[in-house]
Coordinates of C-alpha atoms in Angstrom, one line a residue:
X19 CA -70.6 28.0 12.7
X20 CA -68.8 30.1 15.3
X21 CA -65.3 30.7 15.2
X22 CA -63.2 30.4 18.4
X23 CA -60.6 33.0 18.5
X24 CA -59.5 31.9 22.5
X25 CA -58.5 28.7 21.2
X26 CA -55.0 29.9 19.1
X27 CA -54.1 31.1 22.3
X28 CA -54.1 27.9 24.0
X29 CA -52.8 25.8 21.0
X30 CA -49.7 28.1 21.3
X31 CA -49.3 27.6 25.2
X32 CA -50.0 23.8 24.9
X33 CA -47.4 23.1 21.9
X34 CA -44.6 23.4 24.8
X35 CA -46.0 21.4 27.3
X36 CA -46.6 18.3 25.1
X37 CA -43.0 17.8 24.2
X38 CA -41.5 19.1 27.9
X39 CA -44.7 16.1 29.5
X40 CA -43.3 13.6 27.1
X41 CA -38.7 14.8 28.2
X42 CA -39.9 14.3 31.5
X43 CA -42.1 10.9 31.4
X44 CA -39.6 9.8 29.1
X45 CA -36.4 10.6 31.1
X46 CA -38.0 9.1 34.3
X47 CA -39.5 5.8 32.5
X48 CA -35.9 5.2 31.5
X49 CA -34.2 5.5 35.0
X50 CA -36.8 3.5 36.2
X51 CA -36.6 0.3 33.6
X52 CA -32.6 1.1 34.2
X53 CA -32.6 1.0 37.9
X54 CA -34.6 -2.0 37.6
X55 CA -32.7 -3.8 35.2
X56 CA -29.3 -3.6 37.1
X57 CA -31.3 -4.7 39.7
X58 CA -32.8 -7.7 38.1
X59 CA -29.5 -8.6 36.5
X60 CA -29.7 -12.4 35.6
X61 CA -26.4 -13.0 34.0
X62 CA -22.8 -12.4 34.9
X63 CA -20.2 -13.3 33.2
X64 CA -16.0 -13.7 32.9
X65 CA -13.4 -15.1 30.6
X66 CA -11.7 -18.7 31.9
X67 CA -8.6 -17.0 31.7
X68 CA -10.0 -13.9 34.5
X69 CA -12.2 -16.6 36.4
X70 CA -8.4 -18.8 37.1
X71 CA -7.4 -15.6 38.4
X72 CA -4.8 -15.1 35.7
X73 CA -4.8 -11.2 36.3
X74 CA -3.7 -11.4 39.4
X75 CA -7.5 -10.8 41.0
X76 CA -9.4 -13.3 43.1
X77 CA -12.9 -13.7 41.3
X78 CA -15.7 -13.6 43.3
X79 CA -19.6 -15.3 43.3
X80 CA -21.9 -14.7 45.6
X81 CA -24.7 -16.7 47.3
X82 CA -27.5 -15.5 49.0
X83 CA -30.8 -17.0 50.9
X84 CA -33.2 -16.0 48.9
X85 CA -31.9 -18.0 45.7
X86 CA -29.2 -19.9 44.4
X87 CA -26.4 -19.1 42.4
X88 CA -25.2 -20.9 39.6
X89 CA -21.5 -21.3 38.2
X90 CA -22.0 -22.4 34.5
X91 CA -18.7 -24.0 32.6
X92 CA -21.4 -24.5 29.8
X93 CA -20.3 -21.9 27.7
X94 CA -16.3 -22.4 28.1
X95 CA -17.3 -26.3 27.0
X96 CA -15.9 -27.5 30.5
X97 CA -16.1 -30.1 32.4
X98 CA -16.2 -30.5 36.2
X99 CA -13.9 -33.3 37.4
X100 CA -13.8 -32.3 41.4
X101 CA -14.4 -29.1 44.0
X102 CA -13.5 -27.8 47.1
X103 CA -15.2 -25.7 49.7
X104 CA -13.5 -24.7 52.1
X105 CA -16.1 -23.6 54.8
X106 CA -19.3 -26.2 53.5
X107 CA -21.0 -24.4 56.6
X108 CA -23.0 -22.3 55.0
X109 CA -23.3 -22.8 51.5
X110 CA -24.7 -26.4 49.9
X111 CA -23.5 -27.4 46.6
X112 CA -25.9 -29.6 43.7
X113 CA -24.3 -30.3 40.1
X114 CA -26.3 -31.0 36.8
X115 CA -24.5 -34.2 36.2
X116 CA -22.5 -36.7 37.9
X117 CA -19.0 -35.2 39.7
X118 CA -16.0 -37.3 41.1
X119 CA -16.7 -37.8 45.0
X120 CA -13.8 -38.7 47.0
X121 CA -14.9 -40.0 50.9
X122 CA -14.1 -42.8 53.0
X123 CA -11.0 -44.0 54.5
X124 CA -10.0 -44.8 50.6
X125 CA -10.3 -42.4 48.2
X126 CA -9.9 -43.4 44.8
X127 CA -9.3 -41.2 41.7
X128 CA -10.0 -43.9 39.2
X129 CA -13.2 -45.0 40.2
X130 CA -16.5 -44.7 38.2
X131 CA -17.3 -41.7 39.6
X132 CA -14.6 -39.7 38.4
X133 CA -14.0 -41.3 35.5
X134 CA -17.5 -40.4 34.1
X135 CA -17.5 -36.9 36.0
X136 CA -19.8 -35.0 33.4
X137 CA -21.5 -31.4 35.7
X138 CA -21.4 -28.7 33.7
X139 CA -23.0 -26.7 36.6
X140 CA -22.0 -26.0 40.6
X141 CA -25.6 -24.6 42.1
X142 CA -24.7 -23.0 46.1
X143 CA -27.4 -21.9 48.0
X144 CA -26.5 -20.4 51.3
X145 CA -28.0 -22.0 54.2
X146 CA -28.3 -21.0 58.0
X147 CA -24.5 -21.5 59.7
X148 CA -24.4 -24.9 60.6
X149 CA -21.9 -25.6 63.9
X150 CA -19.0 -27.5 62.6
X151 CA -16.7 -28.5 65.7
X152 CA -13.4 -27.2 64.4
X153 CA -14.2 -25.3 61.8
X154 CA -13.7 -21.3 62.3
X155 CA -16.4 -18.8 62.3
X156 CA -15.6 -16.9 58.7
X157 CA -17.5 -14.6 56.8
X158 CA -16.4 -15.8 53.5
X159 CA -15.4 -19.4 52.2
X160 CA -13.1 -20.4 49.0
X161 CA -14.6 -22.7 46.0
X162 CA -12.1 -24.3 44.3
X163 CA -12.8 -25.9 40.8
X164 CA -11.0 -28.3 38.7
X165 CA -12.4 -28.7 35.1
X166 CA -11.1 -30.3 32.0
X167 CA -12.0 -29.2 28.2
X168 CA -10.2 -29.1 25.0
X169 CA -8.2 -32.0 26.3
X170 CA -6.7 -29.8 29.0
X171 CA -7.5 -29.6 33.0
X172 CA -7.8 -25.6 34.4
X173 CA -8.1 -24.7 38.1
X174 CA -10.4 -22.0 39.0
X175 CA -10.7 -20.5 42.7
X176 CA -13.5 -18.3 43.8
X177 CA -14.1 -16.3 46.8
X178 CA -17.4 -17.0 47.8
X179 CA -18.7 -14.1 49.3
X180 CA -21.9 -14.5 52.1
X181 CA -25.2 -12.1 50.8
X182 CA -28.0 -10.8 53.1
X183 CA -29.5 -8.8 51.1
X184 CA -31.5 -9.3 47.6
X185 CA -29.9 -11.4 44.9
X186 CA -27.9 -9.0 42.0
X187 CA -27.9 -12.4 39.4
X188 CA -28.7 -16.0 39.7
X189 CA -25.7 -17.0 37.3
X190 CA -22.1 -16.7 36.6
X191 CA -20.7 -17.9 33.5
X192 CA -17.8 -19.0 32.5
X193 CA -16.7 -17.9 29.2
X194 CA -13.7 -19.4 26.9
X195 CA -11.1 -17.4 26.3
X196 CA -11.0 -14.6 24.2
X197 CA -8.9 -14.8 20.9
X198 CA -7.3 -12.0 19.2
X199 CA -8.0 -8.9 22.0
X200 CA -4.7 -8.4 23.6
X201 CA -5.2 -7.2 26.8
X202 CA -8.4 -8.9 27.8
X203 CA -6.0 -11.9 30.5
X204 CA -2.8 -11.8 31.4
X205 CA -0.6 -13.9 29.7
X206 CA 1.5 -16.5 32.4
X207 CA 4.9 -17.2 31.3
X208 CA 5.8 -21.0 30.3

């Protein structure tokens, strides 16, 4: 057998590159899967107490045309009794359940409908601007939300805010409360 004496050399030269290849392909994997995460976000969430604007902030959600967005009250355990939209000329609403629906020349607050409201979830979907005699031209609309849980009605307002270009998440999620972290909502005096 022949011994190679060249190849100690190389070994030596070769021991840095494998660890500096393997910084660099890591380092770039994990902006890449970041980057694409943030991107891909399918979850947003905020307390009931933030979401009713209790700190003194507007909450937003915003709906694009590419997909819908969802406002969950699943995880606060409320339940949808009636909404507003201020501006329904470019955003459509769906529910996952039955909601109280008020139209006519007679509204009525104690029929079936809203005695048995049970939506858990507002889907929008922004549409193409439908003309609206009337109604201004706006570049942003208000949801308001009216929801009752733990034997107790809250009212929630968002601004809804018009996206063009590619969804950041496909949910917002309204979360109870939280109990024992001072600081996390305002408190509003009785």
């Amino acid at each position: 057998m022949k011994n190679n004496t060249k190849s100690s050399g190389n070994t030596a030269k070769n021991s840095y590159f494998l660890p500096i290849a393997s910084l660099i392909f890591s380092v770039a994997m994990f902006l890449l899967v970041g980057r694409a995460v943030a991107n891909n976000a399918v979850l947003r969430s905020i307390f009931s107490c933030q979401a009713q604007g209790l700190g003194g902030l507007i909450p937003t959600i915003n709906v694009w045309y590419q997909q819908g967005t969802n406002l969950s009250f699943i995880p606060a355990g409320e339940v949808i009794k009636k909404v507003w939209l201020n501006d329904p000329s470019q955003v459509t609403m769906d529910f996952d359940g039955p909601v109280c629906m008020q139209f006519g020349p007679k509204p009525n607050a104690s029929s079936g409908d809203c005695k048995n409201s049970a939506a858990n979830v507002i889907q929008l979907r922004r549409i193409q601007k439908l003309n609206i005699p009337g109604l201004p031209n706006t570049n942003n609309t208000l949801l308001t939300v009216v929801t009752e849980g733990q034997g107790r009605n809250k009212l929630y307002t968002f601004r809804v805010i018009y996206g063009t270009d590619n969804p950041e998440y496909h949910t917002l999620a309204i979360f109870p409360d939280p109990s024992g972290q001072e600081g996390a909502c305002a408190t509003v005096s009785q």
